[in-house]
XYZ file of C-alpha atoms in Angstrom:
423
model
C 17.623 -64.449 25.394
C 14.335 -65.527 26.786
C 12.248 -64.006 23.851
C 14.424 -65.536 21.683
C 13.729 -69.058 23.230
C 10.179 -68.396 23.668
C 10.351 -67.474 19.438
C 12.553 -70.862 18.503
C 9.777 -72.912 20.497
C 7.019 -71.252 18.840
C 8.605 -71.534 15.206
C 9.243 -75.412 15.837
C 5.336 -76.370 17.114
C 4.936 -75.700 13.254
C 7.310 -74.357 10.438
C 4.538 -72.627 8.981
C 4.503 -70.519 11.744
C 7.681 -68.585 10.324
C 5.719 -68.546 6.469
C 3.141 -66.975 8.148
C 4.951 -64.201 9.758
C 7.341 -63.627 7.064
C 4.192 -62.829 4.968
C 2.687 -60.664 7.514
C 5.605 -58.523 8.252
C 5.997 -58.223 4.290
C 1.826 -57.268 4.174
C 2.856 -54.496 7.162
C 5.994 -53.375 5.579
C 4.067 -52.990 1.870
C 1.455 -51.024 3.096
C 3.139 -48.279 5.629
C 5.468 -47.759 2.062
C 2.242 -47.207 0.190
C 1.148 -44.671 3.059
C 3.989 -42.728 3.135
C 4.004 -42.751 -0.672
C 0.261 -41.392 -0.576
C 1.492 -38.961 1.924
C 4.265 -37.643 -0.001
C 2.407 -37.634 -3.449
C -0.093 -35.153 -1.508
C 3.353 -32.956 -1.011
C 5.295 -32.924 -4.100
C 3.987 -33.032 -7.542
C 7.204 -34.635 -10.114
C 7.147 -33.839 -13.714
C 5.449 -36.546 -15.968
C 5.942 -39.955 -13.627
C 6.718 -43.007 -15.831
C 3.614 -45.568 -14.826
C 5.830 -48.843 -13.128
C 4.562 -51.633 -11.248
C 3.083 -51.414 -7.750
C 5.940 -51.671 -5.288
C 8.903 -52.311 -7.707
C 8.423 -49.079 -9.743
C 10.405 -49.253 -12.989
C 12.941 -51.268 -12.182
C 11.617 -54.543 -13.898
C 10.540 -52.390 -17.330
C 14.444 -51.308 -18.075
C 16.008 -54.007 -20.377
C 19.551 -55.204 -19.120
C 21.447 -54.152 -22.389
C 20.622 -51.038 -24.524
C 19.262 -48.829 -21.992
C 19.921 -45.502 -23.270
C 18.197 -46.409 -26.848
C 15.162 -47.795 -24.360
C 15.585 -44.157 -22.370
C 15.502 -41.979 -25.439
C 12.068 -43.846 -26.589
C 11.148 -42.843 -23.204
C 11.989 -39.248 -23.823
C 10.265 -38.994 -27.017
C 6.828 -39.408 -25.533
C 7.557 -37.133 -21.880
C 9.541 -34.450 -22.882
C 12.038 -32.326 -21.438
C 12.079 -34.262 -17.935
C 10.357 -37.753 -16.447
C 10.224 -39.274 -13.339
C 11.044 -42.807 -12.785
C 10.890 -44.860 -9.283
C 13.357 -48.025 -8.020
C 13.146 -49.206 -5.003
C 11.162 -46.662 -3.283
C 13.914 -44.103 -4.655
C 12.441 -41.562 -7.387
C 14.700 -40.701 -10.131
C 14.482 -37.684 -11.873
C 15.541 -37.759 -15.523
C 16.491 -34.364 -17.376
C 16.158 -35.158 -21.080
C 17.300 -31.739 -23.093
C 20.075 -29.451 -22.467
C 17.765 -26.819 -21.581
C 16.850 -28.821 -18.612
C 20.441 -29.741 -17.949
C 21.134 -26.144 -17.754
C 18.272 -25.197 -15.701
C 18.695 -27.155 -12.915
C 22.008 -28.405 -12.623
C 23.615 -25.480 -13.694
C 21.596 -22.833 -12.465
C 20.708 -24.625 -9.247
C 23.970 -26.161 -8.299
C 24.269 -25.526 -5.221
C 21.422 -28.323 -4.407
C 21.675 -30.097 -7.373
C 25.694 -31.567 -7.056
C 24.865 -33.816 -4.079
C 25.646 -37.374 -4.999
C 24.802 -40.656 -3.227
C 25.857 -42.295 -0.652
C 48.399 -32.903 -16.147
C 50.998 -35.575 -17.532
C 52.197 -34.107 -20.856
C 55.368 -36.316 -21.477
C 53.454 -39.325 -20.755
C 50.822 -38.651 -23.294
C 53.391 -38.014 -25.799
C 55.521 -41.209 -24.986
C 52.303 -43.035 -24.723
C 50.832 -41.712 -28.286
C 53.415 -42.530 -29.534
C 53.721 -46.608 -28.597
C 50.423 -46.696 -29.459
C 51.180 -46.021 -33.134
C 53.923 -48.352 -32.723
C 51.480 -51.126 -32.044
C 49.322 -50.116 -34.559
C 52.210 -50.912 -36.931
C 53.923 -54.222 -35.589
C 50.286 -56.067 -34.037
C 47.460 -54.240 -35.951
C 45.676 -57.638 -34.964
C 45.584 -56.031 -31.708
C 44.537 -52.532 -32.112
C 41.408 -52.472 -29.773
C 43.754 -53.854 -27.035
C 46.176 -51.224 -27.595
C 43.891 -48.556 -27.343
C 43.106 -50.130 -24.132
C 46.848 -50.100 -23.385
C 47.457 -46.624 -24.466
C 44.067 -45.235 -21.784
C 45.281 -47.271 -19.006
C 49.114 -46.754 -19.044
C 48.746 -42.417 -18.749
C 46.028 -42.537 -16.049
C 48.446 -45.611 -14.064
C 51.710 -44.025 -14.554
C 49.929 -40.628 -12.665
C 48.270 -42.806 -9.926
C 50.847 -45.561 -9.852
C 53.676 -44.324 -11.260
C 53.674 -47.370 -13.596
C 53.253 -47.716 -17.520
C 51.354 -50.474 -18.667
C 52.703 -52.907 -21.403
C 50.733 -54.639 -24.233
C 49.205 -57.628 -22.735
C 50.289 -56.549 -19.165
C 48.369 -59.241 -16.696
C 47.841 -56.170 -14.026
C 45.812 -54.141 -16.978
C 43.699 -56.911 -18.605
C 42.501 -57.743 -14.805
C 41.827 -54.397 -14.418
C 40.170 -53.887 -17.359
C 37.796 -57.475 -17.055
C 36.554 -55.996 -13.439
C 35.572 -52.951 -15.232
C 33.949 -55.260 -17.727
C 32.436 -57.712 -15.105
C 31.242 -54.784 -12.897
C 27.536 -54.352 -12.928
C 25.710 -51.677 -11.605
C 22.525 -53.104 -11.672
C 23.342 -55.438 -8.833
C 25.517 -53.167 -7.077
C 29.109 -55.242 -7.265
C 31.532 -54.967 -4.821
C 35.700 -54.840 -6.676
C 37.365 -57.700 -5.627
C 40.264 -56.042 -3.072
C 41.972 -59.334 -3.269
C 43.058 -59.208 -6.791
C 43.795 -56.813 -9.432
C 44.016 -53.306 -7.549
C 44.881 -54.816 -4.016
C 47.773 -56.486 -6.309
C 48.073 -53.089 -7.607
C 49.211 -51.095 -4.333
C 51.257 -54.478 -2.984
C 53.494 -53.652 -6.085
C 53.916 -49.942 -5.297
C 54.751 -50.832 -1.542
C 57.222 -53.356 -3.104
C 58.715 -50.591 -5.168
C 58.796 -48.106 -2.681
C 60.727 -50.582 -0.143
C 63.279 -51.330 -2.856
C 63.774 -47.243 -4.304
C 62.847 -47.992 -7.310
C 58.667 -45.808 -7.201
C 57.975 -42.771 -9.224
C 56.736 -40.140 -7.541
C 53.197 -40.318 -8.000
C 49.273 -39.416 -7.028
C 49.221 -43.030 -4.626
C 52.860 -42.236 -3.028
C 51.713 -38.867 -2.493
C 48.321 -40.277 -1.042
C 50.334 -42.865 1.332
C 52.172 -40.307 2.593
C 49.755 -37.978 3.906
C 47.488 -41.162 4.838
C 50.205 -41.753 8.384
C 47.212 -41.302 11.005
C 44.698 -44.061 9.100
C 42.028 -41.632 7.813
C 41.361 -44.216 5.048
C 41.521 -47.617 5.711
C 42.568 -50.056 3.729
C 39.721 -51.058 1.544
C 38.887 -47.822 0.805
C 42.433 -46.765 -0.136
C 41.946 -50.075 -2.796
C 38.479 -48.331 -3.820
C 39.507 -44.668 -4.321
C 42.805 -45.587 -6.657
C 40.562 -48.394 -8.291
C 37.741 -45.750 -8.988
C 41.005 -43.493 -10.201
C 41.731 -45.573 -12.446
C 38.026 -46.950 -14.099
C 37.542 -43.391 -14.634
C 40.964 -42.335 -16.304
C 41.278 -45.130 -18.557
C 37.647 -47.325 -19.706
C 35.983 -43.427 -20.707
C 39.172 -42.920 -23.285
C 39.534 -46.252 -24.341
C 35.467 -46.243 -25.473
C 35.987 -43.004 -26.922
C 38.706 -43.786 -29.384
C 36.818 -46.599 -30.155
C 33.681 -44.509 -31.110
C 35.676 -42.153 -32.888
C 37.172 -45.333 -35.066
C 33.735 -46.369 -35.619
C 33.141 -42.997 -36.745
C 35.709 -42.665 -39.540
C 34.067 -45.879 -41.209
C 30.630 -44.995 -41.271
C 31.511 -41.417 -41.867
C 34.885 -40.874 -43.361
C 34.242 -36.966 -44.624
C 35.432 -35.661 -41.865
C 38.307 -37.598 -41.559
C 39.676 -36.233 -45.087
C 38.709 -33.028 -43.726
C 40.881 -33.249 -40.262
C 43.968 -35.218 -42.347
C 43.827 -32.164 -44.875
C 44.347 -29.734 -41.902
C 47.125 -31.924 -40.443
C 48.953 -32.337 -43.855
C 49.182 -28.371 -43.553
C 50.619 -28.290 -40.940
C 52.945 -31.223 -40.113
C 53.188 -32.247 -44.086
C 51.624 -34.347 -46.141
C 54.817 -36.600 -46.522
C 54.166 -37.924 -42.761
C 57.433 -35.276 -42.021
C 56.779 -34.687 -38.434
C 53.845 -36.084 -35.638
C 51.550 -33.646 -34.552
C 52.478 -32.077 -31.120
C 50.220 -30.285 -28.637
C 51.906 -27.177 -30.230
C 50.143 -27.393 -33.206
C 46.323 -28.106 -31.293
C 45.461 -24.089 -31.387
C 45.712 -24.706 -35.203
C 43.702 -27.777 -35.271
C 40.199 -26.723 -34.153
C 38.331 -29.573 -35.842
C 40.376 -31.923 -34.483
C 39.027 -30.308 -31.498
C 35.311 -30.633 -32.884
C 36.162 -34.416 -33.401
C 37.019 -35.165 -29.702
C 33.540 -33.364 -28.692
C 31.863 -35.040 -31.312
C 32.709 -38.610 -30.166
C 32.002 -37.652 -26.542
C 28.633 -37.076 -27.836
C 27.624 -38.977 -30.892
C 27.014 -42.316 -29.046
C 27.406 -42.085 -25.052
C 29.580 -45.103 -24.099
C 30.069 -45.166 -20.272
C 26.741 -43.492 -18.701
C 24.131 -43.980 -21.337
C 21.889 -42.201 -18.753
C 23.986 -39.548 -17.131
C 25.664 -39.576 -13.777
C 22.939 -39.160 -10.921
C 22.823 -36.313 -8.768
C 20.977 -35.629 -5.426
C 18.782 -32.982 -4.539
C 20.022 -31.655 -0.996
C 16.725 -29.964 -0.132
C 13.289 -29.577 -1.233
C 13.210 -27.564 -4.499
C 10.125 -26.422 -6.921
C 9.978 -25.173 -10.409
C 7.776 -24.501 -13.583
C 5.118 -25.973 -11.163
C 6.494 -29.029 -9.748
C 7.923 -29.874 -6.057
C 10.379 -32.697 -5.775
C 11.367 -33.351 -2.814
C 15.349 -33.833 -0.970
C 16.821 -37.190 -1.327
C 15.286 -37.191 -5.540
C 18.054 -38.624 -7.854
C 18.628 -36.387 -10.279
C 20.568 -37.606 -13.622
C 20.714 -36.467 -17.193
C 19.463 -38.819 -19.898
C 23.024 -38.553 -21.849
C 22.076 -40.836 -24.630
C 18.405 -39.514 -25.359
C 19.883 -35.675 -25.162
C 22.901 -36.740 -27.960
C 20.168 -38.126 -30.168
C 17.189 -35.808 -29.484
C 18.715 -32.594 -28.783
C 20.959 -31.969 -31.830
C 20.376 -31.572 -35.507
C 21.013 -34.744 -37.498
C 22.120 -36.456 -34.561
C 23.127 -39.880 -36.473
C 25.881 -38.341 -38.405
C 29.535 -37.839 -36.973
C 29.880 -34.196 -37.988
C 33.213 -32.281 -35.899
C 31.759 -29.126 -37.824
C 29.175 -28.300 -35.566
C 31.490 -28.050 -32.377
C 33.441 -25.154 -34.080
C 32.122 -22.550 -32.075
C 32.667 -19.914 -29.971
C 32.942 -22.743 -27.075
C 35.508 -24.953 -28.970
C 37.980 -24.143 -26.238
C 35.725 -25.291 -23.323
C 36.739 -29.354 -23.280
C 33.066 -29.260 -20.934
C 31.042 -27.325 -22.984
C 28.550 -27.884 -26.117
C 28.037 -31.878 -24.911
C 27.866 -34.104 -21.462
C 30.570 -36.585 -21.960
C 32.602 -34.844 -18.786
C 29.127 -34.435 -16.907
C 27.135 -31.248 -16.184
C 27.102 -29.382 -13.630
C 29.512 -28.617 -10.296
C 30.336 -32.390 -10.929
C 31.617 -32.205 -13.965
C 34.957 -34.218 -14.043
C 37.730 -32.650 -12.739
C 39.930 -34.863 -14.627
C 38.196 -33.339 -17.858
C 41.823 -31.539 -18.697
C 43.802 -34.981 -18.950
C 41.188 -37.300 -21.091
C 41.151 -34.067 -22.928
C 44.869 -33.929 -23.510
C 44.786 -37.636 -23.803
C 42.259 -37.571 -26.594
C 43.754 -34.805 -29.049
C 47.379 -35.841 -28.894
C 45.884 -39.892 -29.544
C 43.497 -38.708 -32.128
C 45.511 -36.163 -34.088
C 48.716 -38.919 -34.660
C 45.634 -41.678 -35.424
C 44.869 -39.781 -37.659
C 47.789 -38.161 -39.321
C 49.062 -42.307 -39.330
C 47.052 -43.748 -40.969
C 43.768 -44.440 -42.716
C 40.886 -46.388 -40.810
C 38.360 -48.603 -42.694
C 36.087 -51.170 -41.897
C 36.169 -55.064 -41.672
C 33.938 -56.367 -45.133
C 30.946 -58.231 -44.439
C 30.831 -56.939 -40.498
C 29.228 -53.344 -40.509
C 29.276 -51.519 -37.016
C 26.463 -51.030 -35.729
C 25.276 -48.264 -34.144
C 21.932 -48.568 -33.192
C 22.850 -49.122 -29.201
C 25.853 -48.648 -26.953
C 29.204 -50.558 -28.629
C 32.482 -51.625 -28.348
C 34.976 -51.649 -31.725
C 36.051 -55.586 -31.588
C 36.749 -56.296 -34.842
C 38.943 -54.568 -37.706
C 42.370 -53.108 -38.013
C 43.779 -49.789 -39.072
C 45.314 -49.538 -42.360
């Protein structure tokens, strides 16, 4: 308390005083960075460092929109890997498949660090989607939204969500309004706090599904999780099981106007085998006879990355060296999804299901990044998988997609389908 006092009676003989020594300690602070930067450059040697500004690195140079068609220019002039630095943290950015393989395959086991199956549903689901395809084709980009959200809720909530449901469009606008950039914290007060109230509610009145957050609350009796986190883990559930298909589908519609081949191709191997008089839907039954329909889903996982533009990072657990380079523990490492799905295929710019049809068709993980790489890869890969054919194939089957004249998509960054209606 006393060298507090003494400090308060020294900053008010003149407020410049605290100026001063606000400056100095930022002068001291700068420069034992930049000597244990020296010290460490002396130790580890990264593959081709990306030339930032002193002190903030790169993280003024990256533009706030577009960054994976920014990345990918990046790519082109350093190769199969760069190093990037923000906020003192170095980033390691794999830019080819090979280098994907390499290290995060190969090396797992110190590469998967990180910082610090519903089949009636999807058929129900599929199903009201085409319904409001048909009755409010105005609002076909919000039932696609509808159709992602309401499998992945009724597995973590036990709750479908309804066209224009309040709890799903505030969902959906945190997703929207969350920005990693600044590091955002969800709002536990409102849409997924709201979330779990309801489920408590249910559960006091016998009316809840059995479900993954029931399930969760159960075994949750001595506190391990508090409350805030419980909010954050379903939340996360949920961003992840329902914004990655949404975006997809949407990419895939984009797809059939700009390309619309392979959409006569796909509808000529559904009319085979469901009729071409609209006679039946397509059921999962028929997928091991649909393998470009298969090639489709891959395809708009890769053609134009919609929810990590520049991978998902990874963190090395200890110091590692190859092909002549030492990075050390603690280095992000992420794969540079956008740059790899336009540098490190053939023709890249065209939406072509064809060259997924492979011996690895039957590998939902395999041949493209859109699940991740690595031991990370998602483990809910299986259910967007699911989610995706049985959406895709009755899409498709349905009805004919074309574009809005006089508003052409473009594709030259990351997008969002907003305008246009299926015919």
């Amino acid at each position: 308390m006393a060298l507090l006092k003494v400090f308060q009676d020294w900053a008010d003989t003149s407020p410049a005083n605290v100026y001063y020594l606000i400056i100095g300690l930022a002068l001291v602070t700068s420069m034992a960075l930049l000597a244990t930067n020296v010290g460490r450059n002396e130790k580890y040697k990264y593959p081709n460092p990306v030339p930032g500004i002193p002190f903030f690195g790169n993280g003024l140079q990256i533009p706030s929109t577009a960054q994976g068609p920014w990345m990918t220019e990046v790519a082109k002039k350093t190769g199969d890997m760069h190093t990037m630095t923000f906020g003192g943290q170095r980033w390691l950015f794999l830019n080819t498949r090979k280098a994907v393989h390499d290290l995060l395959d190969k090396k797992a086991a110190i590469y998967s660090s990180r910082q610090n199956l519903p089949m009636a549903s999807e058929d129900i689901e599929s199903r009201a989607l085409l319904y409001h395809y048909l009755h409010n084709p105005g609002k076909w980009a919000d039932a696609n939204s509808r159709y992602a959200n309401s499998i992945i809720m009724s597995v973590i909530y036990g709750k479908r969500s309804e066209l224009g449901d309040e709890d799903m469009t505030n969902v959906l606008d945190n997703l929207e309004k969350f920005t990693p950039r600044l590091l955002t914290v969800f709002d536990y007060g409102s849409a997924y706090k709201k979330l779990l109230d309801d489920l408590r509610e249910r559960q006091r009145l016998g009316t809840q599904k059995p479900c993954f957050m029931t399930e969760f609350l159960d075994r949750n009796t001595k506190g391990e999780f508090t409350e805030e986190e419980t909010y954050f883990m379903a939340g996360t559930l949920i961003e992840a099981g329902s914004d990655t298909t949404r975006t997809t589908l949407m990419v895939m519609m984009a797809a059939a106007v700009l390309y619309p081949d392979w959409v006569e191709r796909v509808q000529k191997q559904l009319d085979s085998i469901c009729g071409y008089k609209a006679e039946r839907l397509p059921t999962f039954n028929d997928m091991a006879k649909l393998p470009l329909l298969k090639g489709v889903v891959k395809e708009a996982l890769r053609w134009k990355p919609t929810t990590a533009e520049t991978g998902v990072p990874h963190a090395l657990t200890k110091d590692d060296s190859f092909n002549g380079y030492r990075i050390a523990a603690g280095t992000v490492i992420t794969y540079n999804s956008w740059a790899i799905s336009h540098l490190d295929y053939d023709d890249p710019e065209r939406f072509y299901p064809e060259r997924f049809v492979n011996k690895e068709l039957e590998v939902p993980f395999k041949g493209h990044l859109g699940f991740g790489a690595g031991r990370r890869v998602c483990v809910g890969y299986n259910v967007a998988w699911n989610n995706m054919l049985i959406s895709v194939s009755r899409l498709l089957y349905c009805f004919n997609i074309e574009g809005v004249p006089g508003k052409p998509v473009d594709t030259s960054k990351s997008f969002l389908v907003e305008s246009g209606q299926p015919r």
